[in-house]
Tab-separated table of C-alpha atoms in Angstrom:
chain	number	residue	atom	x	y	z
A	418	MET	CA	258.374	-9.383	295.912
A	419	LYS	CA	256.514	-12.610	296.704
A	420	VAL	CA	255.235	-13.524	300.153
A	421	ALA	CA	255.495	-17.148	301.315
A	422	ILE	CA	253.255	-18.218	304.199
A	423	PHE	CA	253.654	-21.380	306.292
A	424	ALA	CA	250.215	-23.006	306.338
A	425	GLY	CA	250.769	-26.742	306.595
A	426	GLY	CA	251.088	-27.634	310.291
A	427	PHE	CA	248.607	-29.626	312.357
A	428	GLY	CA	247.907	-26.914	314.945
A	429	THR	CA	247.532	-29.457	317.748
A	430	ARG	CA	247.316	-26.805	320.488
A	431	LEU	CA	244.189	-25.447	318.829
A	432	SER	CA	242.570	-28.841	318.242
A	433	GLU	CA	239.107	-27.484	319.042
A	434	GLU	CA	239.283	-25.742	315.653
A	435	THR	CA	241.939	-27.606	313.682
A	436	SER	CA	240.223	-30.994	313.740
A	437	ILE	CA	238.166	-29.758	310.790
A	438	ARG	CA	240.373	-27.109	309.161
A	439	PRO	CA	244.059	-26.121	308.959
A	440	LYS	CA	245.140	-23.619	311.566
A	441	PRO	CA	245.577	-20.660	309.158
A	442	MET	CA	241.917	-21.074	308.204
A	443	VAL	CA	240.647	-20.621	311.773
A	444	GLU	CA	238.529	-17.499	311.687
A	445	VAL	CA	238.870	-14.194	313.475
A	446	GLY	CA	236.007	-11.811	312.825
A	447	GLY	CA	234.491	-14.180	310.282
A	448	ARG	CA	237.668	-14.357	308.161
A	449	PRO	CA	240.555	-16.857	308.266
A	450	ILE	CA	243.602	-15.522	310.079
A	451	LEU	CA	245.442	-16.255	306.819
A	452	TRP	CA	243.260	-13.587	305.167
A	453	HIS	CA	244.207	-11.063	307.874
A	454	ILE	CA	247.908	-11.734	307.265
A	455	MET	CA	247.503	-11.329	303.524
A	456	LYS	CA	245.602	-8.065	304.018
A	457	MET	CA	248.518	-6.763	306.081
A	458	TYR	CA	251.000	-7.442	303.284
A	459	ALA	CA	248.674	-6.277	300.503
A	460	HIS	CA	248.285	-2.949	302.298
A	461	HIS	CA	251.985	-2.388	301.602
A	462	GLY	CA	251.743	-3.448	297.957
A	463	LEU	CA	252.852	-7.078	298.385
A	464	LYS	CA	250.093	-9.065	296.680
A	465	ASP	CA	251.780	-12.142	295.205
A	466	PHE	CA	251.328	-14.929	297.759
A	467	VAL	CA	252.653	-18.494	297.953
A	468	VAL	CA	250.748	-20.515	300.552
A	469	LEU	CA	252.775	-23.489	301.822
A	470	GLY	CA	249.991	-25.947	302.580
A	471	GLY	CA	250.057	-29.484	303.926
A	472	TYR	CA	247.499	-30.595	306.510
A	473	LYS	CA	244.018	-30.288	304.961
A	474	VAL	CA	245.453	-28.278	302.065
A	475	ASP	CA	242.232	-28.824	300.087
A	476	TYR	CA	240.420	-26.603	302.587
A	477	ILE	CA	242.728	-23.741	301.598
A	478	ARG	CA	242.474	-24.547	297.901
A	479	ASN	CA	238.683	-24.539	297.999
A	480	TYR	CA	238.597	-21.267	299.904
A	481	PHE	CA	240.494	-19.418	297.196
A	482	LEU	CA	238.892	-21.287	294.300
A	483	ASN	CA	235.488	-20.175	295.582
A	484	TYR	CA	236.601	-16.822	296.954
A	485	ARG	CA	234.856	-14.626	294.415
A	486	GLY	CA	231.610	-16.554	294.665
A	487	THR	CA	231.493	-16.288	298.447
A	488	GLN	CA	232.510	-12.629	298.654
A	489	THR	CA	230.640	-11.051	295.727
A	490	ASP	CA	226.998	-10.731	294.656
A	491	TYR	CA	226.252	-12.367	291.313
A	492	THR	CA	223.550	-13.538	288.936
A	493	ILE	CA	223.919	-17.003	287.450
A	494	ASP	CA	222.095	-18.508	284.487
A	495	LEU	CA	221.677	-22.098	285.582
A	496	LYS	CA	221.005	-23.259	282.027
A	497	THR	CA	224.195	-21.868	280.484
A	498	GLY	CA	226.322	-21.464	283.596
A	499	HIS	CA	227.033	-17.842	282.692
A	500	ILE	CA	227.730	-15.598	285.696
A	501	ASP	CA	227.318	-11.842	285.881
A	502	TRP	CA	229.336	-10.450	288.786
A	503	LEU	CA	227.439	-7.538	290.283
A	504	GLN	CA	230.458	-5.987	291.934
A	505	ALA	CA	234.207	-6.314	291.824
A	506	THR	CA	236.089	-8.238	294.490
A	507	ASN	CA	238.186	-6.132	296.853
A	508	GLU	CA	241.425	-8.106	296.580
A	509	ASP	CA	243.670	-7.933	293.535
A	510	TRP	CA	245.878	-10.725	294.799
A	511	ARG	CA	247.720	-13.521	293.042
A	512	VAL	CA	247.617	-16.651	295.190
A	513	THR	CA	249.581	-19.874	294.665
A	514	VAL	CA	248.553	-22.752	296.933
A	515	LEU	CA	251.143	-25.537	297.176
A	516	ASP	CA	250.835	-28.963	298.763
A	517	THR	CA	254.222	-29.205	300.479
A	518	GLY	CA	253.454	-32.574	302.049
A	519	PRO	CA	251.457	-33.637	305.114
A	520	ASP	CA	254.497	-34.415	307.258
A	521	SER	CA	257.095	-31.894	306.073
A	522	MET	CA	258.710	-29.621	308.604
A	523	THR	CA	258.812	-25.853	308.073
A	524	GLY	CA	262.191	-25.843	306.336
A	525	GLY	CA	261.130	-28.669	304.072
A	526	ARG	CA	257.958	-26.816	303.134
A	527	LEU	CA	259.943	-23.752	302.173
A	528	LYS	CA	262.449	-25.719	300.090
A	529	ARG	CA	259.601	-27.391	298.190
A	530	ALA	CA	258.498	-23.917	297.069
A	531	ARG	CA	261.850	-22.966	295.575
A	532	HIS	CA	260.628	-23.457	291.999
A	533	VAL	CA	257.836	-20.931	292.613
A	534	LEU	CA	259.782	-18.388	294.678
A	535	GLY	CA	262.614	-18.336	292.145
A	536	ASN	CA	265.930	-16.540	292.536
A	537	GLU	CA	264.660	-13.273	293.953
A	538	PRO	CA	264.346	-12.017	297.556
A	539	PHE	CA	261.017	-12.871	299.173
A	540	CYS	CA	259.061	-12.322	302.371
A	541	LEU	CA	258.173	-15.239	304.630
A	542	THR	CA	255.899	-15.530	307.633
A	543	TYR	CA	253.795	-17.926	309.680
A	544	GLY	CA	250.116	-18.477	308.964
A	545	ASP	CA	249.012	-17.867	312.536
A	546	GLY	CA	250.464	-14.519	313.637
A	547	VAL	CA	249.369	-10.914	313.164
A	548	SER	CA	251.198	-7.671	313.829
A	549	ASP	CA	251.365	-3.986	312.985
A	550	VAL	CA	254.991	-4.378	311.911
A	551	ASN	CA	256.090	-1.834	309.313
A	552	ILE	CA	256.844	-4.225	306.479
A	553	PRO	CA	258.442	-1.629	304.144
A	554	HIS	CA	260.859	-0.640	306.940
A	555	LEU	CA	261.614	-4.326	307.531
A	556	ILE	CA	262.431	-4.809	303.850
A	557	GLU	CA	264.576	-1.659	303.801
A	558	SER	CA	266.480	-2.889	306.857
A	559	HIS	CA	267.157	-6.204	305.146
A	560	ARG	CA	268.282	-4.582	301.902
A	561	ALA	CA	270.718	-2.388	303.803
A	562	SER	CA	272.399	-5.477	305.250
A	563	ASN	CA	274.431	-8.274	303.740
A	564	ASN	CA	272.297	-10.956	305.360
A	565	TRP	CA	270.650	-13.964	303.788
A	566	CYS	CA	267.705	-13.583	306.149
A	567	THR	CA	266.313	-10.900	308.435
A	568	LEU	CA	263.805	-11.939	311.093
A	569	THR	CA	261.495	-9.707	313.060
A	570	ALA	CA	262.288	-9.754	316.773
A	571	VAL	CA	259.314	-8.968	319.011
A	572	VAL	CA	258.665	-8.671	322.722
A	573	GLN	CA	257.009	-11.788	324.055
A	574	PRO	CA	253.427	-10.956	325.061
A	575	GLY	CA	253.030	-10.597	328.832
A	576	ARG	CA	251.187	-13.807	329.480
A	577	TYR	CA	252.939	-15.183	332.544
A	578	GLY	CA	253.791	-13.814	335.965
A	579	SER	CA	257.364	-12.890	336.758
A	580	LEU	CA	259.177	-14.534	339.663
A	581	ARG	CA	262.435	-13.841	341.498
A	582	LEU	CA	263.647	-16.740	343.630
A	583	SER	CA	266.117	-16.926	346.493
A	584	GLU	CA	269.305	-18.671	345.397
A	585	ASN	CA	269.513	-20.734	348.606
A	586	THR	CA	265.963	-21.623	349.623
A	587	ARG	CA	264.208	-21.202	346.242
A	588	HIS	CA	261.536	-19.197	348.045
A	589	VAL	CA	259.722	-16.589	346.035
A	590	GLU	CA	261.188	-13.169	346.823
A	591	ASN	CA	259.157	-11.195	344.351
A	592	PHE	CA	256.092	-11.744	342.184
A	593	ARG	CA	254.335	-9.423	339.800
A	594	GLU	CA	252.216	-9.803	336.707
A	595	LYS	CA	254.353	-9.397	333.634
A	596	GLY	CA	253.652	-6.229	331.707
A	597	ALA	CA	253.509	-5.833	327.965
A	598	THR	CA	257.126	-4.665	327.778
A	599	ASP	CA	258.639	-7.328	330.033
A	600	GLY	CA	260.541	-10.332	328.837
A	601	GLY	CA	263.139	-10.951	326.183
A	602	LEU	CA	262.842	-10.702	322.447
A	603	ILE	CA	261.579	-13.705	320.508
A	604	ASN	CA	261.313	-14.665	316.856
A	605	GLY	CA	258.067	-13.150	315.620
A	606	GLY	CA	258.437	-14.372	312.048
A	607	PHE	CA	257.942	-11.765	309.307
A	608	PHE	CA	261.187	-12.680	307.576
A	609	VAL	CA	262.823	-11.251	304.474
A	610	CYS	CA	264.952	-13.850	302.709
A	611	GLU	CA	267.467	-14.130	299.915
A	612	PRO	CA	267.421	-17.260	297.706
A	613	GLU	CA	270.635	-18.378	299.452
A	614	VAL	CA	268.482	-19.602	302.358
A	615	PHE	CA	267.534	-22.665	300.309
A	616	GLU	CA	271.153	-23.838	300.548
A	617	VAL	CA	270.973	-24.183	304.346
A	618	ILE	CA	267.859	-26.404	304.230
A	619	ASP	CA	268.568	-30.129	303.884
A	620	ASP	CA	265.271	-31.874	303.216
A	621	ASP	CA	261.620	-32.309	304.263
A	622	GLN	CA	262.574	-33.049	307.863
A	623	THR	CA	264.490	-29.795	308.333
A	624	THR	CA	262.877	-27.330	310.717
A	625	TRP	CA	263.369	-23.753	309.521
A	626	GLU	CA	263.912	-22.494	313.066
A	627	ASN	CA	266.703	-24.986	313.878
A	628	GLU	CA	269.523	-26.006	311.522
A	629	PRO	CA	269.016	-23.257	308.898
A	630	MET	CA	269.025	-20.547	311.561
A	631	ASP	CA	272.074	-22.019	313.281
A	632	ARG	CA	273.944	-22.227	309.985
A	633	MET	CA	273.159	-18.627	309.089
A	634	VAL	CA	274.203	-17.484	312.563
A	635	ALA	CA	277.507	-19.347	312.167
A	636	GLN	CA	278.109	-17.602	308.834
A	637	GLY	CA	277.021	-14.194	310.093
A	638	LYS	CA	274.117	-14.076	307.661
A	639	LEU	CA	271.098	-13.867	310.004
A	640	GLY	CA	269.964	-10.365	310.904
A	641	SER	CA	267.111	-8.970	312.950
A	642	TYR	CA	264.636	-6.127	312.807
A	643	VAL	CA	263.271	-5.152	316.207
A	644	HIS	CA	259.538	-4.434	316.291
A	645	GLU	CA	258.284	-2.902	319.524
A	646	GLY	CA	254.649	-2.650	318.488
A	647	TYR	CA	251.826	-5.165	318.460
A	648	TRP	CA	252.391	-8.858	317.753
A	649	GLN	CA	250.278	-11.884	318.619
A	650	SER	CA	250.315	-15.498	317.510
A	651	MET	CA	247.237	-17.700	317.660
A	652	ASP	CA	248.567	-20.757	319.455
A	653	SER	CA	245.539	-21.585	321.593
A	654	LEU	CA	241.817	-21.022	321.955
A	655	ARG	CA	242.640	-18.300	324.469
A	656	ASP	CA	244.712	-16.470	321.835
A	657	LYS	CA	241.874	-16.751	319.353
A	658	MET	CA	239.452	-15.205	321.844
A	659	VAL	CA	241.877	-12.334	322.496
A	660	LEU	CA	242.068	-11.602	318.775
A	661	GLU	CA	238.307	-11.946	318.382
A	662	GLY	CA	237.734	-9.488	321.220
A	663	LEU	CA	239.988	-6.855	319.653
A	664	TRP	CA	238.344	-7.291	316.262
A	665	GLU	CA	234.816	-7.003	317.653
A	666	LYS	CA	235.723	-3.816	319.543
A	667	GLY	CA	237.180	-2.280	316.397
A	668	THR	CA	240.586	-1.949	318.049
A	669	ALA	CA	242.553	-4.640	316.205
A	670	PRO	CA	246.105	-3.182	315.990
A	671	TRP	CA	247.008	-5.357	312.989
A	672	LYS	CA	244.202	-3.860	310.870
A	673	THR	CA	246.687	-1.505	309.268
A	674	TRP	CA	244.871	-1.512	305.924
A	675	GLN	CA	242.280	0.911	307.348
A	676	LYS	CA	244.692	3.208	309.151
């Protein structure tokens, strides 16, 4: 099963980093967050990736084109250009990098990859979120359904305080810091899709999270898999620092490939 990854947005809320690189290439622990996501899938045997690039797509292309040379010791004969690799690379991945257009919306990016993804079920996720979601269980849940798409529903991280207001005066009656288990469920990405999803996407300006989702809901073809474990998107510099802190402490919950 192939894994498609959205990697073409501008990442404007992380402009401190994305002015020079696409958001999925912002590093956590010295590696692009895109690499962390791919490691998560590869741990479960999913190693055929389709990266849906757009903004600064050449940065992503160059990263993978030069991956072996930057990750592995080698000896090069400058006269002949012959290279002796002194050790094998760790990743046995197959990576397709597509330019899905600088201004395409998420749905448009996905539809532009139809010729690569083919007529088989595939996984889909965002290039800026990590989790310890059990991907095999997610796939099993999808296969047991009759849905065109199954999304992973997660608990929104407890970032904001919780308020209860008086109906009449709007005074604050209660305030407490929101805990990790407060709040409603949100779309955490980590989708499993059937090829039928391409039929609910119109064109480049279609946002995956809007019309396609609404159409699948109307047809009873959008399912969910509830994940109560760790999930975190990297939407801001603050989020990046949170992820960096967990990685440096050796407590990154998404590092499932070493558990």
